[in-house]
Coordinates of C-alpha atoms and ligand atoms in Angstrom, one line a residue:
M385 CA 272.9 -107.1 -116.6
R386 CA 269.0 -106.6 -116.2
K387 CA 267.1 -109.3 -114.6
F388 CA 263.5 -109.4 -114.0
L389 CA 263.1 -111.0 -110.6
T390 CA 260.0 -112.8 -109.2
R391 CA 257.3 -110.7 -107.9
S392 CA 257.6 -111.8 -104.3
L393 CA 261.2 -110.8 -104.3
A394 CA 260.4 -107.5 -105.8
V395 CA 257.7 -106.9 -103.2
S396 CA 260.0 -107.8 -100.4
A397 CA 262.5 -105.1 -101.5
V398 CA 259.7 -102.6 -101.6
A399 CA 258.7 -103.7 -98.1
L400 CA 262.3 -103.4 -96.8
L401 CA 262.6 -99.9 -98.3
A402 CA 259.3 -98.9 -96.5
L403 CA 260.6 -100.3 -93.4
S404 CA 263.8 -98.4 -93.4
S405 CA 262.0 -95.1 -94.0
A406 CA 259.5 -96.0 -91.2
A407 CA 262.3 -96.7 -88.9
C408 CA 263.7 -93.1 -89.5
G409 CA 261.2 -91.0 -87.5
D410 CA 260.6 -87.3 -87.9
S411 CA 263.0 -86.3 -85.2
E412 CA 265.7 -87.9 -86.9
R413 CA 265.0 -86.5 -90.4
D414 CA 266.3 -83.1 -89.7
G415 CA 269.8 -84.7 -89.3
D416 CA 270.3 -83.2 -85.9
S417 CA 269.4 -85.3 -82.6
G418 CA 269.7 -82.3 -80.4
T419 CA 273.1 -83.7 -79.0
G420 CA 275.2 -81.9 -81.8
A421 CA 275.8 -85.2 -83.5
P422 CA 273.4 -86.0 -86.5
A423 CA 271.4 -89.1 -85.6
K424 CA 270.9 -90.0 -89.3
G425 CA 272.0 -88.0 -92.2
F426 CA 275.1 -85.8 -91.8
A427 CA 276.2 -82.1 -91.7
A428 CA 274.9 -79.9 -94.5
D429 CA 278.4 -78.7 -95.6
S430 CA 279.9 -82.3 -95.8
L431 CA 282.1 -83.5 -98.6
I432 CA 280.6 -85.3 -101.4
G433 CA 282.8 -87.5 -103.5
V434 CA 282.1 -87.9 -107.3
A435 CA 284.2 -90.5 -109.2
L436 CA 283.7 -90.4 -112.8
P437 CA 285.2 -92.6 -115.6
S438 CA 287.4 -91.2 -118.3
K439 CA 285.9 -88.6 -120.7
T440 CA 284.8 -91.3 -123.3
S441 CA 281.8 -89.2 -124.4
E442 CA 280.4 -85.5 -124.0
N443 CA 278.0 -86.5 -121.3
W444 CA 280.9 -87.2 -118.8
V445 CA 282.6 -83.9 -119.5
L446 CA 279.3 -82.2 -118.8
A447 CA 278.6 -84.3 -115.7
G448 CA 281.8 -83.2 -114.0
D449 CA 281.0 -79.4 -114.3
L450 CA 277.4 -79.9 -113.3
F451 CA 278.4 -81.8 -110.1
T452 CA 281.0 -79.3 -109.2
N453 CA 278.6 -76.4 -109.5
G454 CA 275.5 -78.1 -108.3
L455 CA 277.0 -79.6 -105.2
K456 CA 278.5 -76.2 -104.3
D457 CA 275.1 -74.4 -104.8
A458 CA 273.4 -77.1 -102.6
G459 CA 276.0 -76.1 -99.8
F460 CA 278.3 -79.2 -100.0
K461 CA 282.0 -79.4 -100.3
S462 CA 282.8 -81.6 -103.4
D463 CA 285.6 -83.8 -104.7
V464 CA 285.0 -84.5 -108.4
Q465 CA 287.5 -86.8 -110.1
Y466 CA 287.9 -88.5 -113.4
A467 CA 289.6 -91.6 -114.1
G468 CA 292.7 -91.1 -116.5
A469 CA 292.7 -92.2 -120.1
S470 CA 294.7 -95.4 -119.8
T471 CA 294.9 -96.6 -116.1
T472 CA 291.3 -96.0 -115.6
V473 CA 290.6 -98.9 -113.1
A474 CA 293.6 -98.1 -110.7
D475 CA 292.9 -94.5 -111.0
Q476 CA 289.3 -94.7 -110.0
Q477 CA 290.1 -97.1 -107.2
A478 CA 292.6 -94.8 -105.7
Q479 CA 290.3 -91.8 -106.2
I480 CA 287.5 -93.6 -104.3
S481 CA 289.8 -94.6 -101.5
A482 CA 291.1 -91.2 -101.1
M483 CA 287.4 -89.9 -100.9
V484 CA 286.9 -92.4 -98.1
T485 CA 290.0 -91.2 -96.3
K486 CA 289.0 -87.5 -96.6
G487 CA 285.7 -88.3 -95.0
A488 CA 283.1 -88.0 -97.8
K489 CA 279.5 -88.8 -96.8
V490 CA 278.3 -89.9 -100.1
I491 CA 280.4 -91.2 -103.0
V492 CA 278.7 -91.0 -106.4
I493 CA 280.4 -93.4 -108.8
G494 CA 280.3 -93.6 -112.6
A495 CA 282.2 -96.8 -112.7
T496 CA 284.9 -97.2 -115.2
D497 CA 284.9 -101.1 -114.6
A498 CA 281.7 -102.2 -113.0
A499 CA 283.3 -105.4 -111.5
Q500 CA 286.4 -103.9 -110.0
L501 CA 285.2 -101.7 -107.2
S502 CA 284.1 -104.1 -104.5
T503 CA 287.1 -103.5 -102.2
Q504 CA 286.6 -99.7 -102.3
V505 CA 283.0 -99.6 -101.9
K506 CA 283.1 -102.0 -99.0
A507 CA 285.7 -99.6 -97.4
A508 CA 283.3 -96.8 -98.0
H509 CA 280.5 -98.8 -96.4
D510 CA 282.6 -99.8 -93.5
A511 CA 283.1 -96.1 -92.8
G512 CA 279.4 -95.4 -93.0
I513 CA 279.5 -93.7 -96.4
K514 CA 276.4 -94.0 -98.8
V515 CA 277.4 -95.3 -102.3
V516 CA 275.5 -94.2 -105.3
A517 CA 276.0 -95.8 -108.7
Y518 CA 275.6 -93.1 -111.4
D519 CA 274.6 -94.0 -114.8
R520 CA 276.6 -97.3 -114.7
L521 CA 275.8 -100.1 -112.3
I522 CA 278.4 -101.4 -110.0
T523 CA 278.4 -105.3 -109.9
N524 CA 279.1 -108.1 -107.7
T525 CA 279.0 -106.4 -104.5
P526 CA 276.4 -105.8 -101.7
D527 CA 277.9 -102.4 -101.0
V528 CA 275.8 -100.2 -103.5
D529 CA 273.0 -98.4 -101.9
Y530 CA 271.3 -96.9 -104.9
Y531 CA 271.4 -96.7 -108.7
I532 CA 270.4 -93.5 -110.5
A533 CA 270.3 -93.6 -114.4
F534 CA 268.3 -93.2 -117.4
D535 CA 266.7 -96.6 -118.0
N536 CA 269.6 -98.1 -120.0
F537 CA 267.8 -101.4 -121.0
K538 CA 265.1 -99.1 -122.4
V539 CA 267.8 -97.2 -124.3
G540 CA 268.8 -100.4 -126.1
Q541 CA 265.3 -101.2 -127.0
L542 CA 264.9 -97.8 -128.4
Q543 CA 268.0 -98.2 -130.3
G544 CA 266.8 -101.5 -131.8
Q545 CA 263.5 -100.1 -132.7
A546 CA 265.1 -97.0 -134.4
L547 CA 267.3 -99.3 -136.5
L548 CA 264.3 -101.1 -137.7
D549 CA 262.2 -97.9 -138.2
G550 CA 265.0 -96.4 -140.3
M551 CA 265.5 -99.4 -142.4
K552 CA 261.8 -99.8 -143.1
A553 CA 261.6 -96.2 -144.3
K554 CA 264.3 -96.8 -146.8
K555 CA 263.1 -100.2 -147.8
A556 CA 259.6 -101.2 -146.8
T557 CA 260.1 -105.0 -146.7
G558 CA 263.0 -107.1 -145.5
P559 CA 265.3 -109.0 -145.2
W560 CA 267.6 -106.2 -144.0
T561 CA 271.3 -106.8 -143.7
V562 CA 272.7 -105.3 -140.4
E563 CA 276.0 -105.2 -138.3
L564 CA 275.9 -104.9 -134.6
F565 CA 278.4 -102.9 -132.4
S566 CA 278.5 -102.7 -128.6
G567 CA 280.3 -100.8 -126.0
S568 CA 283.3 -101.5 -123.8
P569 CA 283.0 -104.8 -122.0
D570 CA 284.2 -103.4 -118.7
D571 CA 281.1 -100.8 -118.7
N572 CA 278.1 -102.8 -117.4
N573 CA 276.0 -100.5 -119.5
A574 CA 277.6 -102.0 -122.7
G575 CA 275.7 -105.4 -122.1
V576 CA 272.5 -103.7 -120.9
F577 CA 272.3 -101.6 -124.1
F578 CA 273.0 -104.6 -126.2
N579 CA 270.6 -106.8 -124.4
G580 CA 268.0 -104.1 -124.7
A581 CA 268.6 -103.9 -128.6
M582 CA 268.5 -107.6 -129.0
D583 CA 265.2 -107.8 -127.2
V584 CA 263.7 -106.1 -130.1
L585 CA 266.0 -107.5 -132.9
K586 CA 266.6 -111.1 -132.1
P587 CA 262.9 -112.3 -133.0
L588 CA 263.4 -110.6 -136.4
I589 CA 267.0 -112.2 -136.7
D590 CA 265.4 -115.6 -135.9
K591 CA 262.8 -115.2 -138.6
G592 CA 265.3 -114.2 -141.1
D593 CA 263.9 -110.7 -141.6
V594 CA 267.1 -109.2 -140.2
I595 CA 270.4 -110.7 -141.3
V596 CA 273.7 -110.0 -139.5
G597 CA 275.9 -110.0 -142.7
S598 CA 279.2 -111.0 -140.9
G599 CA 277.4 -113.4 -138.5
Q600 CA 278.9 -111.7 -135.6
K601 CA 276.1 -111.6 -133.2
D602 CA 277.6 -112.3 -130.0
V603 CA 278.3 -109.3 -127.6
K604 CA 281.9 -110.3 -127.3
Q605 CA 282.4 -110.2 -131.1
T606 CA 280.8 -106.7 -131.2
A607 CA 282.5 -105.0 -128.4
I608 CA 284.6 -101.9 -128.7
Q609 CA 287.0 -101.8 -125.8
G610 CA 287.2 -98.4 -124.0
W611 CA 284.4 -97.0 -126.3
K612 CA 287.2 -95.8 -128.5
A613 CA 286.3 -94.2 -131.9
E614 CA 289.3 -95.7 -133.6
G615 CA 288.2 -99.3 -132.5
A616 CA 284.9 -98.9 -134.0
Q617 CA 286.4 -97.4 -137.3
Q618 CA 288.8 -100.3 -137.5
R619 CA 286.2 -103.0 -137.0
M620 CA 283.8 -101.4 -139.6
D621 CA 286.7 -101.1 -142.0
S622 CA 287.4 -104.8 -141.7
L623 CA 283.7 -105.7 -141.8
L624 CA 283.4 -103.7 -145.0
T625 CA 286.3 -105.7 -146.6
S626 CA 285.3 -109.0 -145.3
T627 CA 281.6 -109.0 -146.0
Y628 CA 280.4 -106.1 -148.2
T629 CA 282.5 -106.3 -151.3
A630 CA 280.7 -107.5 -154.5
G631 CA 277.8 -105.2 -154.3
K632 CA 276.4 -106.6 -150.9
T633 CA 274.2 -103.8 -149.3
L634 CA 274.5 -102.9 -145.8
D635 CA 271.2 -101.5 -144.6
G636 CA 271.8 -100.7 -141.0
V637 CA 274.3 -100.6 -138.2
L638 CA 273.5 -100.8 -134.4
S639 CA 275.8 -98.3 -132.7
P640 CA 275.5 -98.0 -128.9
N641 CA 276.5 -94.3 -128.9
D642 CA 277.4 -91.3 -131.0
T643 CA 281.2 -91.4 -130.7
L644 CA 281.0 -95.0 -132.3
A645 CA 278.3 -94.0 -134.8
R646 CA 280.4 -91.2 -136.3
A647 CA 283.4 -93.5 -136.5
I648 CA 281.3 -96.0 -138.3
I649 CA 280.0 -93.4 -140.7
T650 CA 283.5 -92.2 -141.4
S651 CA 284.5 -95.7 -142.2
V652 CA 281.7 -96.3 -144.6
K653 CA 282.2 -93.0 -146.3
A654 CA 286.0 -93.7 -146.7
A655 CA 285.0 -97.0 -148.5
G656 CA 282.9 -94.9 -150.9
K657 CA 279.6 -96.8 -149.7
P658 CA 276.2 -95.4 -149.1
I659 CA 275.7 -94.5 -145.4
P660 CA 273.3 -97.3 -143.8
V661 CA 270.9 -96.5 -141.1
V662 CA 273.1 -95.9 -138.0
T663 CA 271.9 -95.5 -134.4
G664 CA 273.6 -93.7 -131.4
Q665 CA 273.1 -92.2 -128.1
D666 CA 274.1 -89.1 -126.1
S667 CA 273.0 -86.3 -128.2
E668 CA 276.5 -85.2 -129.0
V669 CA 276.8 -81.9 -130.8
E670 CA 278.5 -83.5 -133.9
S671 CA 276.0 -86.2 -134.0
V672 CA 273.0 -83.8 -133.8
K673 CA 274.5 -82.0 -136.8
S674 CA 274.9 -85.3 -138.6
I675 CA 271.3 -86.2 -137.9
M676 CA 270.1 -82.9 -139.2
A677 CA 272.4 -83.3 -142.4
G678 CA 270.7 -86.8 -142.9
E679 CA 273.7 -89.0 -142.1
Q680 CA 273.5 -90.6 -138.6
Y681 CA 269.8 -91.7 -138.3
S682 CA 269.2 -91.5 -134.4
T683 CA 270.6 -90.7 -131.0
I684 CA 269.2 -90.8 -127.6
N685 CA 268.5 -87.8 -125.3
K686 CA 269.7 -88.7 -121.7
D687 CA 269.7 -85.2 -120.5
T688 CA 272.8 -85.2 -118.2
R689 CA 271.4 -81.8 -116.6
K690 CA 268.4 -83.8 -115.3
L691 CA 270.4 -86.8 -114.1
V692 CA 272.9 -84.7 -112.1
A693 CA 270.1 -82.6 -110.6
E694 CA 268.2 -85.8 -109.6
T695 CA 271.6 -87.2 -108.1
I696 CA 272.1 -84.1 -106.1
T697 CA 268.3 -84.3 -104.9
M698 CA 269.1 -87.9 -103.7
V699 CA 272.3 -86.5 -101.9
K700 CA 270.2 -83.8 -100.1
A701 CA 267.7 -86.6 -98.9
L702 CA 270.6 -88.6 -97.5
Q703 CA 272.0 -85.4 -95.8
A704 CA 268.6 -84.8 -94.1
G705 CA 268.4 -88.4 -93.0
N706 CA 265.6 -89.2 -95.3
E707 CA 265.2 -92.3 -97.7
P708 CA 265.6 -90.9 -101.2
T709 CA 262.9 -91.4 -103.9
I710 CA 263.2 -94.7 -105.6
N711 CA 260.9 -95.7 -108.4
D712 CA 262.3 -99.2 -109.3
T713 CA 263.1 -102.1 -107.1
K714 CA 263.1 -105.0 -109.6
S715 CA 265.1 -104.3 -112.8
Y716 CA 268.7 -103.8 -112.0
N717 CA 270.3 -106.9 -110.3
N718 CA 274.1 -106.4 -109.9
G719 CA 274.7 -110.1 -109.3
V720 CA 274.4 -110.0 -105.5
K721 CA 271.3 -107.9 -105.0
V722 CA 268.7 -105.7 -106.8
V723 CA 269.8 -102.3 -106.5
P724 CA 267.1 -99.7 -105.5
S725 CA 266.9 -97.5 -108.5
Y726 CA 265.7 -94.1 -109.7
L727 CA 265.3 -94.3 -113.3
L728 CA 264.7 -91.7 -115.8
P729 CA 263.0 -92.1 -119.3
P730 CA 265.4 -91.8 -122.2
V731 CA 264.1 -90.3 -125.3
I732 CA 264.8 -91.5 -128.9
V733 CA 265.7 -88.6 -131.3
T734 CA 265.6 -88.4 -135.1
K735 CA 265.6 -85.7 -137.6
A736 CA 261.7 -85.8 -137.3
N737 CA 261.6 -84.8 -133.6
A738 CA 265.0 -83.3 -132.9
A739 CA 263.6 -79.7 -132.6
E740 CA 260.8 -80.9 -130.2
A741 CA 263.3 -83.0 -128.1
Y742 CA 266.0 -80.4 -127.7
A743 CA 263.5 -77.4 -127.2
N744 CA 264.9 -76.8 -123.8
D745 CA 268.4 -77.2 -124.5
P746 CA 270.1 -74.2 -125.4
K747 CA 273.3 -75.8 -126.7
L748 CA 271.5 -78.3 -129.1
S749 CA 268.2 -76.5 -129.9
P750 CA 269.9 -74.0 -132.4
L751 CA 271.4 -76.9 -134.3
T752 CA 267.8 -78.1 -135.1
K753 CA 266.6 -74.9 -136.7
Ligands
BGC2071 C1 277.0 -94.2 -121.0 C2 276.8 -93.7 -122.3 C3 278.1 -93.4 -122.9 C4 279.2 -94.4 -122.8 C5 280.5 -94.1 -123.3 C6 278.0 -95.4 -121.0 O1 278.0 -95.9 -119.8 O2 275.7 -94.7 -120.5 O3 275.8 -92.7 -122.3 O4 277.9 -93.2 -124.3 O5 279.3 -94.8 -121.5 O6 280.9 -93.0 -122.5

């Protein structure tokens, strides 16, 4: 859910942030008031909790290791947990509650279900713990201090634009026939990606230049529960049988991430049909290979190394009693408030710019040679 609030509201949010930094004078910034008890901030070897969702894509696997090592290098103790594969919500709720009990000073959360954590984050706040929403916003609660992510609305816009660019490169003029997929409904990002993509695609759908073959345009009809590959493959299988028999061509598929993109391509191949333009996200190894082989059309680079490093920078600022760097105070409304955000720019990657995009990534760069 991304809403653009009025200018006055945005301005007052900035003013509030400025006030809270101003209130924190230099003597307090070092985290030690001279009495032994940190006035603001907290001890440099404190416990930092990191609650991640289940491992639904490579970025989450990577994030866990990066947090464990990065927090250790920064001198903190860490407790990094993943929600299990099936009872994700209950797992994550219990993990966050345990972090509160153990006395964490900051809890970084990649929410498994955006709307189901209000009780736990309130308990964290009541205990004086800072709550940072990581990659996925936590909704319907005042108890989120910061949001740190690649700009996920922008991710959706880039995906919508890539879909159009890819289809135009194959067939210069429309109408183009597409199918739309979105992520798990409990992940707030799923709607953000979809809205971003529709921001680009809807005007063309309204004009008739882009046709959704099945007519399934609503986010609810396109959702894939749990971001599961098998769910995407099944939905694609049924779309192919319901809509793409009798020689009807499918030009493109909006896929919100790489896991689903590969499942969609598997389905199309199994049906013996030509591969349409398929978008993705996450720069997963198998998808980068697929892009280089000319199958998947695009992915998004949201470099997890950068996002984790910036999150640890934020934790360090909080430790020192400083206000962390925020670069957006208007875009991400969680239903209760606009959450002060630090947003990084996502990068669209196709075969054309893969070598350049992954030049600094030792894992992906060799795949582009
Ligand atoms: C992340 C994506 C990821 C998806 C599934 C989203 O919240 O932003 O990068 O593909 O979760 O794991």
